[in-house]
């Protein structure tokens, strides 16, 4: 394969989706493959933008057909899976492919994609209080949901050292974080 898959990972609230949204705007030449999820669509989201929204039955059918590069239950709640074919085809065409997945996705993908074709970037925040504040500030969330994210958070943070790059998304410095990610992508490819 000639392309490179850049996986963005990190705890909930660190800013992974924000980084991806900014990257999409500034670098439309990169490939942003879709995942599928069984979670309900949030206000403002569109089918086929970042996710395909599947029912449990639809998701199961795609699992049985082998359509996912990986899939997992995230935050003990909903299924998420990265759709395989577009990723493999984009890598074969030599493209820069960027996607966020949770830490289970990271574990599966590093066993599925050869080391030379994969770069992992861990996005973190200054501290856990800040992560909680960002999660609360993003959208209303009940205590149960927050607790599930805190459980995932511990697992996510323990994997930071296994990633190729660690990028701190400092408060109010999203543009710097995006610039750092772009630099990592460009340096890897040059
Ligand atoms: P994740 O995808 O990692 O769960 P999000 O991208 O949804 O995180 O970000 C969580 C919240 O933090 C959002 O409300 C987002 O606007 C905010 N946020 C992102 N980056 C920063 C930053 N550098 N400083 C302050 N708030 C941020
Ligand atoms: P959200 O529902 O907030 O968009 O995402 C919740 C979590 O699911 C995030 O940690 C995100 O990284 C993860 N996620 C998104 N897409 C995938 C995927 O295709 N596979 C896996 N394993 N996790 C994903």
Coordinates of C-alpha atoms and ligand atoms in Angstrom, one line a residue, residues 10-19 100 130 134-135 137-138 169-174 177, ligand 1:
X10 CA -7.7 10.0 22.8
X11 CA -10.2 10.4 25.7
X12 CA -13.7 11.8 25.3
X13 CA -13.6 15.6 25.3
X14 CA -10.0 15.9 24.3
X15 CA -11.0 17.4 21.0
X16 CA -10.7 14.6 18.4
X17 CA -13.9 15.5 16.5
X18 CA -13.0 19.2 16.6
X19 CA -9.6 18.5 15.1
X100 CA -10.9 9.0 14.7
X130 CA -10.6 20.0 31.8
X134 CA -15.3 20.0 28.0
X135 CA -17.7 17.0 27.9
X137 CA -19.8 22.1 28.0
X138 CA -20.4 20.2 24.7
X169 CA -5.0 20.2 22.8
X170 CA -4.4 23.2 25.1
X171 CA -7.3 25.4 26.2
X172 CA -8.4 27.7 23.5
X173 CA -5.6 26.5 21.2
X174 CA -7.5 24.3 18.8
X177 CA -3.4 21.5 17.7
Ligands
LIG1 P1 -13.9 14.4 21.4 O1 -14.3 14.2 20.0 O2 -12.5 14.1 21.7 O3 -14.8 13.7 22.4 P2 -14.8 17.2 21.0 O4 -14.0 17.5 19.7 O5 -16.2 16.9 20.9 O6 -14.0 16.0 21.7 O7 -14.5 18.4 22.0 C1 -15.2 18.4 23.3 C2 -15.6 19.9 23.6 O8 -14.4 20.6 23.8 C3 -16.3 20.5 22.4 O9 -17.4 21.3 23.0 C4 -15.3 21.4 21.8 O10 -15.8 22.6 21.2 C5 -14.4 21.8 23.0 N1 -12.9 22.0 22.6 C6 -12.2 21.4 21.6 N2 -11.0 21.8 21.6 C7 -10.9 22.7 22.6 C8 -9.8 23.6 23.1 N3 -8.6 23.5 22.5 N4 -10.1 24.4 24.1 C9 -11.3 24.4 24.7 N5 -12.4 23.7 24.2 C10 -12.1 22.8 23.2

